[in-house]
Short mmCIF file of C-alpha atoms and ligand atoms in Angstrom, two decimals:
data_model
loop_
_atom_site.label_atom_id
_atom_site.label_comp_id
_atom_site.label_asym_id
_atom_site.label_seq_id
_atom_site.Cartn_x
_atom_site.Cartn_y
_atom_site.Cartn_z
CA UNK A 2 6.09 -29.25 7.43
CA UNK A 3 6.73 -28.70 3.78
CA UNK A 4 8.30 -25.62 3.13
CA UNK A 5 7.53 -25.72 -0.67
CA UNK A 6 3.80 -24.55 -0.92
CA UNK A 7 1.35 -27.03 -2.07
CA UNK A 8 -0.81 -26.51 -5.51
CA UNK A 9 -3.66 -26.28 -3.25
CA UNK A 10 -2.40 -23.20 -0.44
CA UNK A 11 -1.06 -21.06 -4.42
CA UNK A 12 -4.38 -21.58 -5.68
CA UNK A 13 -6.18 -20.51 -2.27
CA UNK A 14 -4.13 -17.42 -1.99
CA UNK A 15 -4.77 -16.20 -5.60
CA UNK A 16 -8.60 -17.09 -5.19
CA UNK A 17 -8.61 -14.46 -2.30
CA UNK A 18 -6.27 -11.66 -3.27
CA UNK A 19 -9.09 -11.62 -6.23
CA UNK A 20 -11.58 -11.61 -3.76
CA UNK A 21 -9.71 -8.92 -1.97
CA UNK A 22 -8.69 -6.60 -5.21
CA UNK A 23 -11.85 -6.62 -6.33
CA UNK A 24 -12.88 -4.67 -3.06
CA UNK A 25 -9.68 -3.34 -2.20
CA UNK A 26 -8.46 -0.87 0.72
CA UNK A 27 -10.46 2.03 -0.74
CA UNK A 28 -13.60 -0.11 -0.41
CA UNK A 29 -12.19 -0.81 3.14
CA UNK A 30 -11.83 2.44 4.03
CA UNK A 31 -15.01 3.87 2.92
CA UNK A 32 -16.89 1.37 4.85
CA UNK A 33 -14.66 2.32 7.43
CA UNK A 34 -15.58 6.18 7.00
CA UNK A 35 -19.20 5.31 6.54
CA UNK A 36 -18.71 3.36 10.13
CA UNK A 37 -20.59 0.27 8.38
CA UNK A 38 -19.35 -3.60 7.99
CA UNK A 39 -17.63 -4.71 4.86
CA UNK A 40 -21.17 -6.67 3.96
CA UNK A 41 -20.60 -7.16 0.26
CA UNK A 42 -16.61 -8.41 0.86
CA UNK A 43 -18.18 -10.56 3.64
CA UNK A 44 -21.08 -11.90 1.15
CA UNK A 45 -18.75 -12.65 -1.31
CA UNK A 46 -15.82 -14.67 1.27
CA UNK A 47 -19.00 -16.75 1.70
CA UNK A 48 -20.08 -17.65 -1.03
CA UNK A 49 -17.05 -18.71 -2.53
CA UNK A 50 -17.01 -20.89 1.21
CA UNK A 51 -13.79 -18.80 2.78
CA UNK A 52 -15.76 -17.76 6.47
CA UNK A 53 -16.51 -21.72 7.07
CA UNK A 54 -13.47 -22.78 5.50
CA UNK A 55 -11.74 -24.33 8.55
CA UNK A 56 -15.19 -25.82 10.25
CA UNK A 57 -16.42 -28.51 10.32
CA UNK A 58 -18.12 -30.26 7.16
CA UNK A 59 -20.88 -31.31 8.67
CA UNK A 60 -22.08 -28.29 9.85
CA UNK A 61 -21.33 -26.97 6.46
CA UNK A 62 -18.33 -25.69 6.78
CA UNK A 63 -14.98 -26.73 4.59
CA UNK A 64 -14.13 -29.20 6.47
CA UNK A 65 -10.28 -27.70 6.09
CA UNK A 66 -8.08 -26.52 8.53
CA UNK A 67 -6.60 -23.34 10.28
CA UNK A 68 -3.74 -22.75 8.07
CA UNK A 69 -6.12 -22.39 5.52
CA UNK A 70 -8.61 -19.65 7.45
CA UNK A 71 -5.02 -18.08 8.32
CA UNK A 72 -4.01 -17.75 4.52
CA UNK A 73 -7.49 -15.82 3.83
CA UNK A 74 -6.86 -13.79 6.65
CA UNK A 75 -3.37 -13.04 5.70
CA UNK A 76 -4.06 -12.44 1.71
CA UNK A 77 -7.33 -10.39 2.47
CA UNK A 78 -4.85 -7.70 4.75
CA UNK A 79 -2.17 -8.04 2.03
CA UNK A 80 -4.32 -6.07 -0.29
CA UNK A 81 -5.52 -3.93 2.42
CA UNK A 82 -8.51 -5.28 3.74
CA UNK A 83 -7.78 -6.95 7.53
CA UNK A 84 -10.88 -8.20 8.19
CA UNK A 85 -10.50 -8.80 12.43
CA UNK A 86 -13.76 -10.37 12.25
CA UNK A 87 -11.85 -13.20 11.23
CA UNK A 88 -9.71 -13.25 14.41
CA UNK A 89 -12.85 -12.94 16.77
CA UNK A 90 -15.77 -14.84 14.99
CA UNK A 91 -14.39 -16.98 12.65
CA UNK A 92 -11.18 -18.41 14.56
CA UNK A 93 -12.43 -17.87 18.30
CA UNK A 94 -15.70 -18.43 18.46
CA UNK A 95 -15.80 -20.99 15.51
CA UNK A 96 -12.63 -22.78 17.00
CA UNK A 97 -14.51 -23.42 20.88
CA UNK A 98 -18.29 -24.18 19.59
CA UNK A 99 -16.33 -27.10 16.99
CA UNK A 100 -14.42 -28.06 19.81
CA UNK A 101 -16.95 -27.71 22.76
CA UNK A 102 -20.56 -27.28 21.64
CA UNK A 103 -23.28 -29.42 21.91
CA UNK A 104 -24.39 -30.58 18.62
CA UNK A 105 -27.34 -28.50 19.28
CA UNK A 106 -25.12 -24.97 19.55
CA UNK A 107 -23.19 -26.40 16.52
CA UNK A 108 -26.69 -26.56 14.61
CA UNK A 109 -27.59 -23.58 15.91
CA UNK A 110 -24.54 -21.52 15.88
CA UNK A 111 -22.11 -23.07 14.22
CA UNK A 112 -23.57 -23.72 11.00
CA UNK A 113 -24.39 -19.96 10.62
CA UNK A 114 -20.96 -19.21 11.46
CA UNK A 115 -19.44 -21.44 8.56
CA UNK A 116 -22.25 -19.95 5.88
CA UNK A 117 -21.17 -16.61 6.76
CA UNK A 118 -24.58 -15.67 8.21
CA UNK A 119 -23.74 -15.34 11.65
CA UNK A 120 -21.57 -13.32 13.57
CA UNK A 121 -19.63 -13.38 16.98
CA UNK A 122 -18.19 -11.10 19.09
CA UNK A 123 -15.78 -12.48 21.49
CA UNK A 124 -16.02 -10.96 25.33
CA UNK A 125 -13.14 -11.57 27.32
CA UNK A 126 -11.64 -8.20 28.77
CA UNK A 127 -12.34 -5.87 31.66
CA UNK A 128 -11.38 -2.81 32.90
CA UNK A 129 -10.18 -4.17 36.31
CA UNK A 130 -8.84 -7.84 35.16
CA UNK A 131 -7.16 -6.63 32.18
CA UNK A 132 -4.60 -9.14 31.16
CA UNK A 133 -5.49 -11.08 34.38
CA UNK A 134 -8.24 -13.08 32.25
CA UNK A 135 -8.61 -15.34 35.18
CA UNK A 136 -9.65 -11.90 37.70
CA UNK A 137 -12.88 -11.07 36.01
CA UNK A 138 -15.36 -10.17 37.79
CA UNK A 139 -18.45 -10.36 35.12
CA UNK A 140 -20.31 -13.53 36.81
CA UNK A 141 -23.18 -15.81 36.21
CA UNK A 142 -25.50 -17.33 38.88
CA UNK A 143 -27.64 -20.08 38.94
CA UNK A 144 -31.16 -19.05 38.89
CA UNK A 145 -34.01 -21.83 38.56
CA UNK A 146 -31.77 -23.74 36.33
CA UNK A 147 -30.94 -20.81 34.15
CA UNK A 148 -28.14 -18.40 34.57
CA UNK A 149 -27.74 -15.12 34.86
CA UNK A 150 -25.28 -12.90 33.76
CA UNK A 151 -23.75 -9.38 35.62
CA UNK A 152 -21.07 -7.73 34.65
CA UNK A 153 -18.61 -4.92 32.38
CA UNK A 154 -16.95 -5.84 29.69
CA UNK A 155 -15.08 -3.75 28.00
CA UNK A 156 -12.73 -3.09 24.19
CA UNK A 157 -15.16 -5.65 22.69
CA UNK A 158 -15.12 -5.41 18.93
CA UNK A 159 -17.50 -5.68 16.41
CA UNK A 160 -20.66 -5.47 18.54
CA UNK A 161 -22.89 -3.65 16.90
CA UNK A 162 -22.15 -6.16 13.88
CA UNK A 163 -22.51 -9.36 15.82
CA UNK A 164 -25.62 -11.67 16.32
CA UNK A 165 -24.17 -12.82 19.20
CA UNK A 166 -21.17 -12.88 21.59
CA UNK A 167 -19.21 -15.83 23.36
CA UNK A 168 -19.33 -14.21 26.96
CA UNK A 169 -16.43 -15.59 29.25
CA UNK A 170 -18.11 -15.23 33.26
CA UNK A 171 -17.51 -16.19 36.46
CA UNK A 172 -18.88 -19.22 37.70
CA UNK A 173 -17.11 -19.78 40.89
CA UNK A 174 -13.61 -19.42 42.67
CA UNK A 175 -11.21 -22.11 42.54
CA UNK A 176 -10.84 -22.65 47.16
CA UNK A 177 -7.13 -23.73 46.46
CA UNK A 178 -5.62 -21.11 44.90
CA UNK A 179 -8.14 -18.33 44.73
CA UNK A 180 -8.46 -18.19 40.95
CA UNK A 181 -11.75 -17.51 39.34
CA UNK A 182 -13.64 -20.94 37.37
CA UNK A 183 -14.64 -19.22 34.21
CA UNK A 184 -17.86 -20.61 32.00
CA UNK A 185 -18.31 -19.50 28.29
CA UNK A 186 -22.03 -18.51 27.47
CA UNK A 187 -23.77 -17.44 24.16
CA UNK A 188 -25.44 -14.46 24.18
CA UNK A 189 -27.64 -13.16 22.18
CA UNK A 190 -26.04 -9.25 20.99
CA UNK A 191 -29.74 -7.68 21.75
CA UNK A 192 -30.43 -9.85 24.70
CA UNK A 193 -32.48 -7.65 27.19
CA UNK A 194 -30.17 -6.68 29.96
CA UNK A 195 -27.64 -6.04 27.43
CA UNK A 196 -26.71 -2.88 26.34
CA UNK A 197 -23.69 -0.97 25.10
CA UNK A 198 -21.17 2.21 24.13
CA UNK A 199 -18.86 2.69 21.94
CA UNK A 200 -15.40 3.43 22.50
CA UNK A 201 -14.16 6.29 20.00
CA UNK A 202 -10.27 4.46 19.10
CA UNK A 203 -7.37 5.91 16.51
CA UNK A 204 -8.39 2.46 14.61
CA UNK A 205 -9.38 2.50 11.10
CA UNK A 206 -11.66 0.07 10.77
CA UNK A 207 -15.40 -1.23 10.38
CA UNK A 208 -15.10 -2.59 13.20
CA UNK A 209 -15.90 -0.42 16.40
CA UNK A 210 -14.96 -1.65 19.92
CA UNK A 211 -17.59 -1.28 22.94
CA UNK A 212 -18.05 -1.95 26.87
CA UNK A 213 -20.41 -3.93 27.29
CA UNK A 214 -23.22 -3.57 30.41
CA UNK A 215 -24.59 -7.03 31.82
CA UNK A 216 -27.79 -6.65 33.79
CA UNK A 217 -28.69 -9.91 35.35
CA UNK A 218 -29.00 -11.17 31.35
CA UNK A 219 -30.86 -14.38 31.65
CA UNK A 220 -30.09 -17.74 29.39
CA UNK A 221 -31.07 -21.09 29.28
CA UNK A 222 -28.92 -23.92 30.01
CA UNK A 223 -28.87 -24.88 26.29
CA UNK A 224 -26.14 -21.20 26.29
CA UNK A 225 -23.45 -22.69 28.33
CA UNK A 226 -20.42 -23.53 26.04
CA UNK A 227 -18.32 -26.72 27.36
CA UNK A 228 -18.59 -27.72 30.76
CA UNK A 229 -19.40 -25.18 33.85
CA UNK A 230 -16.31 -24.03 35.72
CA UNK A 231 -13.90 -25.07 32.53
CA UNK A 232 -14.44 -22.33 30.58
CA UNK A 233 -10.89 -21.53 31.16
CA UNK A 234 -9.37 -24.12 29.31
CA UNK A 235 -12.39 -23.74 25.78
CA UNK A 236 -10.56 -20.10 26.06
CA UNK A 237 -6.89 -20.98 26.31
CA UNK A 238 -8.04 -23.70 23.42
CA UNK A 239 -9.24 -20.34 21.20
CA UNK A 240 -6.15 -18.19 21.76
CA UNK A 241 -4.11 -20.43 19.79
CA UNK A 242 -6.28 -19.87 16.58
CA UNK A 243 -6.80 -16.23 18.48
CA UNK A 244 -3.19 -15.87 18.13
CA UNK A 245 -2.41 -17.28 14.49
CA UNK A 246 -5.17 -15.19 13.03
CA UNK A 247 -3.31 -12.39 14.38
CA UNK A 248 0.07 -12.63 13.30
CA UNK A 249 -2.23 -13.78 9.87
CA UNK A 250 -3.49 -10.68 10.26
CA UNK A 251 0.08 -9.09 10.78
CA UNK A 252 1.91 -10.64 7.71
CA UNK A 253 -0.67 -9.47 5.96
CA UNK A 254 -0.48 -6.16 7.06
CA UNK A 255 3.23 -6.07 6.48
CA UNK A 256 2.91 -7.27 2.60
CA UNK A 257 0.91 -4.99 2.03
CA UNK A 258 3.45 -2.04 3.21
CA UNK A 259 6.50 -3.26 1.50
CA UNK A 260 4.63 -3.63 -1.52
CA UNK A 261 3.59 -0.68 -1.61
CA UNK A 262 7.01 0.72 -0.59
CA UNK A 263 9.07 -1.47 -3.11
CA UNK A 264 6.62 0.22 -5.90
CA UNK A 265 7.10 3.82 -4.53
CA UNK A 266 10.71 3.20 -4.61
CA UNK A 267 11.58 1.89 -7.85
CA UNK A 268 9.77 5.23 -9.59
CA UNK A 269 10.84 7.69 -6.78
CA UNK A 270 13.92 9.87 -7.95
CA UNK A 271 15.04 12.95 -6.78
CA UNK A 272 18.66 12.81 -7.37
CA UNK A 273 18.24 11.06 -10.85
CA UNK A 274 18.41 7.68 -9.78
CA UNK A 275 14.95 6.22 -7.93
CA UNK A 276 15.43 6.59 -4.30
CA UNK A 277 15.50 2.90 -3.72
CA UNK A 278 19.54 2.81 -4.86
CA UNK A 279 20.00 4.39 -1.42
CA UNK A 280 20.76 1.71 0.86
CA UNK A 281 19.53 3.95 3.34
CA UNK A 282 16.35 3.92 1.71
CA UNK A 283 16.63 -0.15 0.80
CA UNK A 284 18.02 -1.55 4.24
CA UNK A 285 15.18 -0.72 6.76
CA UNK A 286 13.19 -2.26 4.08
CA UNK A 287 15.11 -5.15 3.40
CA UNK A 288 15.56 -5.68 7.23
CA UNK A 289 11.46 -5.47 7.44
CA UNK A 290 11.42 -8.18 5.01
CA UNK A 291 13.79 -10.50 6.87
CA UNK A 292 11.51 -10.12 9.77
CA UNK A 293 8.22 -10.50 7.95
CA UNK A 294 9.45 -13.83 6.65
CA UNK A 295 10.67 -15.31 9.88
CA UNK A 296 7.26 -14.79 10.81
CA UNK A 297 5.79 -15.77 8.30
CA UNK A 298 7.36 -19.06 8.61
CA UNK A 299 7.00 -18.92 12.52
CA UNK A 300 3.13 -18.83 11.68
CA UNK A 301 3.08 -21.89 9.16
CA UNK A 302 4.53 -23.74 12.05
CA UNK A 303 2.14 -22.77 14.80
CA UNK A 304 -0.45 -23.41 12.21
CA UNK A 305 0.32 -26.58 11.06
CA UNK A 306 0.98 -27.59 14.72
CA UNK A 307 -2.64 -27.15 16.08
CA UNK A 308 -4.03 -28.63 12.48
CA UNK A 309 -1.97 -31.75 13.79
CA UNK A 310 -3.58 -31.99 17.05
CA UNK A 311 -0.05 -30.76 18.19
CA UNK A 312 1.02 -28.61 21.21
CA UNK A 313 0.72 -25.14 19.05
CA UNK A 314 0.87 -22.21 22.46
CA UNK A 315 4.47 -21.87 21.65
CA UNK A 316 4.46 -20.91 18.54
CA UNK A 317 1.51 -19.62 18.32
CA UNK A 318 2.79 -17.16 20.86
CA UNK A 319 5.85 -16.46 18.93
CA UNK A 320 4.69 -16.33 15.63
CA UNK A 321 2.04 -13.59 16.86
CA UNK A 322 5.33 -11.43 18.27
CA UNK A 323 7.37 -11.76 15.73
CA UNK A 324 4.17 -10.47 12.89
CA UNK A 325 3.09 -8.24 14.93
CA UNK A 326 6.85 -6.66 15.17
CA UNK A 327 7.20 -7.35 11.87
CA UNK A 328 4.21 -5.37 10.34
CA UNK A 329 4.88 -2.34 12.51
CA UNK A 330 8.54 -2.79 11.02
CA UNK A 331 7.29 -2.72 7.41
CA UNK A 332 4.56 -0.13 7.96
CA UNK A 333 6.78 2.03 9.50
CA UNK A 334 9.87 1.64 6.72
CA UNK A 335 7.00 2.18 4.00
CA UNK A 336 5.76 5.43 5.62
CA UNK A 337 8.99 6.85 6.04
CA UNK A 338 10.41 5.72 2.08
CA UNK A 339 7.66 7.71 0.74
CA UNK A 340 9.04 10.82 2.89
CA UNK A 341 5.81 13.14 3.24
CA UNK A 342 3.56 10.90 0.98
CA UNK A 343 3.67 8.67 3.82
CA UNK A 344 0.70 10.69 5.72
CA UNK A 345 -1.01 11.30 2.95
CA UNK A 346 -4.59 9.56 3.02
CA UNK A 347 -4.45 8.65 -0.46
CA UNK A 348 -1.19 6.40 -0.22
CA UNK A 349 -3.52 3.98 1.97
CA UNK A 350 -0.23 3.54 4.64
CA UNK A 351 -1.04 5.77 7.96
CA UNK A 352 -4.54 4.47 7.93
CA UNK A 353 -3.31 1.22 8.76
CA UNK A 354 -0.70 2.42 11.48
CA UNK A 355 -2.87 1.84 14.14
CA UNK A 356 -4.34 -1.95 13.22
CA UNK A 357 -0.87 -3.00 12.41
CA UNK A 358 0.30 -1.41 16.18
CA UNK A 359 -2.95 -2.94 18.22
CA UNK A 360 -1.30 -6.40 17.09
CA UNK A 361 1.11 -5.55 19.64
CA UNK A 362 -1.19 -5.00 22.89
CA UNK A 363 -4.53 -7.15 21.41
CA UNK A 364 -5.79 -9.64 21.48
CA UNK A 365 -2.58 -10.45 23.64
CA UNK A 366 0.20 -8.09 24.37
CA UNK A 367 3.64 -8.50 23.70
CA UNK A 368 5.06 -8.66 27.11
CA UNK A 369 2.55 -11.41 27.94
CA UNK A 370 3.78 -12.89 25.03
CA UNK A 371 7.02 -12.88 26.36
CA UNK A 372 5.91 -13.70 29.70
CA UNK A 373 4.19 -16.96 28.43
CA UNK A 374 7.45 -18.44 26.65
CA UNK A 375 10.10 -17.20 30.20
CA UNK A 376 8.13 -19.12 31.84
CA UNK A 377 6.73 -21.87 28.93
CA UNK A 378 9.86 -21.94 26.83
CA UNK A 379 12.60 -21.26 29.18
CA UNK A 380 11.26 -22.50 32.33
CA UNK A 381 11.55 -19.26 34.28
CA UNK A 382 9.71 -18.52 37.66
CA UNK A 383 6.69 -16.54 37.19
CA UNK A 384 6.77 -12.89 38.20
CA UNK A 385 3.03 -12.40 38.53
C1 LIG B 23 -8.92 -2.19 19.47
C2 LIG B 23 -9.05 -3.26 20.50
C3 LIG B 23 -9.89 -4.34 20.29
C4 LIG B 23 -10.08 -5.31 21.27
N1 LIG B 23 -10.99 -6.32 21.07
C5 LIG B 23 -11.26 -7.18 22.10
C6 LIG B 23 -12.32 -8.14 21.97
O1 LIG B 23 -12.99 -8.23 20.93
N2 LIG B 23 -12.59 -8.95 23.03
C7 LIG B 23 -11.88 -8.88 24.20
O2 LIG B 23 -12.17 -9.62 25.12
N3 LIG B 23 -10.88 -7.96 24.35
C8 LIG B 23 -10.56 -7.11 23.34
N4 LIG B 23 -9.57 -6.17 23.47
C9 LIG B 23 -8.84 -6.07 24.74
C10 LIG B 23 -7.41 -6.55 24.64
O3 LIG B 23 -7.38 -7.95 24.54
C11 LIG B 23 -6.66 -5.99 25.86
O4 LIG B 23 -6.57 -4.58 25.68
C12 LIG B 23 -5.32 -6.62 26.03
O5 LIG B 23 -5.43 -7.98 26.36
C13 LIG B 23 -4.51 -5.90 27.16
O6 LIG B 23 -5.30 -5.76 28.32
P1 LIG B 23 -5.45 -4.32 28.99
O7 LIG B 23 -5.81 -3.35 27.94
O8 LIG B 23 -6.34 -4.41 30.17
O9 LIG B 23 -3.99 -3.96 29.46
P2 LIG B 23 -3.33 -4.23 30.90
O10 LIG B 23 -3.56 -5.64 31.31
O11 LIG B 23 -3.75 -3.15 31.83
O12 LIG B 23 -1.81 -4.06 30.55
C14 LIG B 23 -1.23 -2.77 30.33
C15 LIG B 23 0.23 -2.96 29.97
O13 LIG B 23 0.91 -3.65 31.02
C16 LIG B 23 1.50 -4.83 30.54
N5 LIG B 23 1.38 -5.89 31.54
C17 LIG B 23 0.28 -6.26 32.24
N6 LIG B 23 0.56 -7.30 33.04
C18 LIG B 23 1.85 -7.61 32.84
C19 LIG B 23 2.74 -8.59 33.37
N7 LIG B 23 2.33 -9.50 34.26
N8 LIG B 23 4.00 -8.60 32.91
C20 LIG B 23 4.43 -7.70 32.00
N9 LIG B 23 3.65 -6.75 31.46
C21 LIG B 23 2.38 -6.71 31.88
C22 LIG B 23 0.72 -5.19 29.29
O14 LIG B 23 1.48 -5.97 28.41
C23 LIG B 23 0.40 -3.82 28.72
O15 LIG B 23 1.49 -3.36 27.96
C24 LIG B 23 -9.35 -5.21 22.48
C25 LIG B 23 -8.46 -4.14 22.68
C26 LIG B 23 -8.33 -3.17 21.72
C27 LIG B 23 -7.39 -2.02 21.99
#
């Protein structure tokens, strides 16, 4: 891995914080307020080729890789605009229909997903399962060579937005150890059978999350992603993007806040001398930093890893911990640097408190995090 940035990742970043000023986190949060998508940011990401850049080419994407999608994500929520679309649709669902559709679903789907046109939701969680991914109990029968879907899903973002969503179902039960086979199917998002309610959440955001209500939805076989009863492993494939879109998302997230709080700092002064001189004021900041950059670099790594063809979980895992950390770190030193100008709307910093603190529970918590690399990393007995 080089550590010196290439012409090509400075050029990429400044291409999108343009994109991303140009809109900026006012026009974030008044789409937010207006509880409608960020079309016109979205529009314009496309057409300059940013939502297909790490898909394939010939399906019209960029033909680049997932550092690069990561560095959109990340520069996009450094000027306060975290676009999570980009975890779910662009890095989940994009990463398992490259990796595992038929070159029929790639036409179909994938293409749209790489011009920006189309847009998935990704449908994992339930209410019972929780973290257990492999417990769910949303299944899908066989029915005259068709399946059919049954089921609640549930904290499913971006819905209402999506043309269609990458269902993970039960297909069966594994006889020797009792574990559920999980299939991945494309639905459509107004497939009859289908229907949905929101879930009011403290998150600022377009993006709304919903439960999801599967009535015996019915698709053809041409909807089944990968091969029946090894859905499992198409999912653990997208977590790793899953999970360096996040801490993407994270870094981001954290930029933005110290920037914001370096600013606020250097003009402050109400003892005569701008309130950054107080190392009080400059050390939870400074110790924010040193944790936003060993993230940072944590997430080049896992990055660069699964571009490779490389084992990424690992750090993929940690470099999602440590931004996630990170960001609440530097949200949580800006907010409290600009004293009670930190909950004020128009300093753009409490409206993000909640996005930057879901990176800790979604889409993977921390403790399974840590969970993953006892038992990965350190080769410790599992407790569950
Ligand atoms: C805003 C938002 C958006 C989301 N979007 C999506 C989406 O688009 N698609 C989707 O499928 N899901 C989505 N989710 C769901 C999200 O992935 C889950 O909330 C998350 O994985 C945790 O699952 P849970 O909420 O059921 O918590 P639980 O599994 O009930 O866990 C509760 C707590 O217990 C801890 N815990 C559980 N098991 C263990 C263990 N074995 N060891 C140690 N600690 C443990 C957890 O870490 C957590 O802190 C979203 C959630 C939110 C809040």
């Amino acid at each position: 891995m080089d550590l010196v940035s290439s012409e090509d990742d400075v050029s990429l970043r400044q291409v999108v914080a343009d994109v991303g000023k140009k809109f900026d986190h006012e026009y974030f949060m008044a789409r937010t307020k207006a509880g409608e998508p960020v079309t016109e940011l979205w529009q314009a990401l496309a057409e300059l080729g940013f939502l297909g850049i790490s898909l394939p080419e010939e399906y019209g994407g960029g033909g680049g890789t997932l550092w690069q999608l990561a560095i959109v994500a990340e520069e996009l929520a450094a000027v306060g605009c975290p676009l999570q679309p980009l975890v779910y649709s662009q890095s989940i669902a994009g990463s398992i229909l490259a990796r595992y559709g038929t070159d029929e679903q790639k036409e179909r789907w994938l293409r749209g997903l790489a011009a920006g046109t189309l847009k998935f939701s990704f449908a994992l969680t339930e209410s019972n399962s929780g973290s257990n991914s492999q417990g769910i109990a949303t299944s899908a029968r066989v029915e005259g060579g068709n399946y059919v879907l049954s089921g609640v899903k549930t904290f499913i973002s971006g819905v209402d937005d999506a043309d269609a969503i990458l269902v993970v179902a039960r297909t069966g039960t594994d006889e020797r150890t009792n574990k559920g086979q999980l299939s991945l199917f494309i639905v459509d998002a107004h497939a009859p059978g289908l229907t949905r309610q929101p879930i009011p959440t403290a998150l600022q955001a377009p993006d709304r999350q919903w439960t999801l209500f599967l009535e015996d939805v019915e698709l053809g076989p041409d909807r089944l992603v990968g091969e029946l009863h090894r859905g499992f492993r198409a999912v653990f494939d997208g977590l790793n993007p899953e999970r360096v879109l996040g801490a993407a998302f994270s870094v981001g997230i954290g930029r933005y806040a110290l920037d914001k709080a370096s600013r606020y700092v250097k003009e402050r002064a109400v003892w005569g001398v701008p309130i950054g001189t107080h190392q009080a004021v400059a050390h939870p900041m400074a110790q924010a930093k040193v944790e936003l950059e060993a993230a940072r670099l944590m997430l080049e790594k896992a990055a660069r890893l699964y571009d490779a063809g490389l084992q990424a979980g690992e750090s993929a895992n940690m470099a999602k911990f440590l931004a996630a950390e990170a960001s609440v770190h530097c949200l949580d030193s800006a907010i409290q640097v600009h004293g009670g100008n930190g909950f004020a709307l128009e300093y753009g910093l409490t409206d993000m408190w909640w996005l930057a603190r879901l990176l800790q529970v979604a889409p993977v918590s921390r403790e399974m995090v840590l969970n993953f690399v006892a038992e990965h990393s350190l080769g410790l007995p599992k407790s569950y």
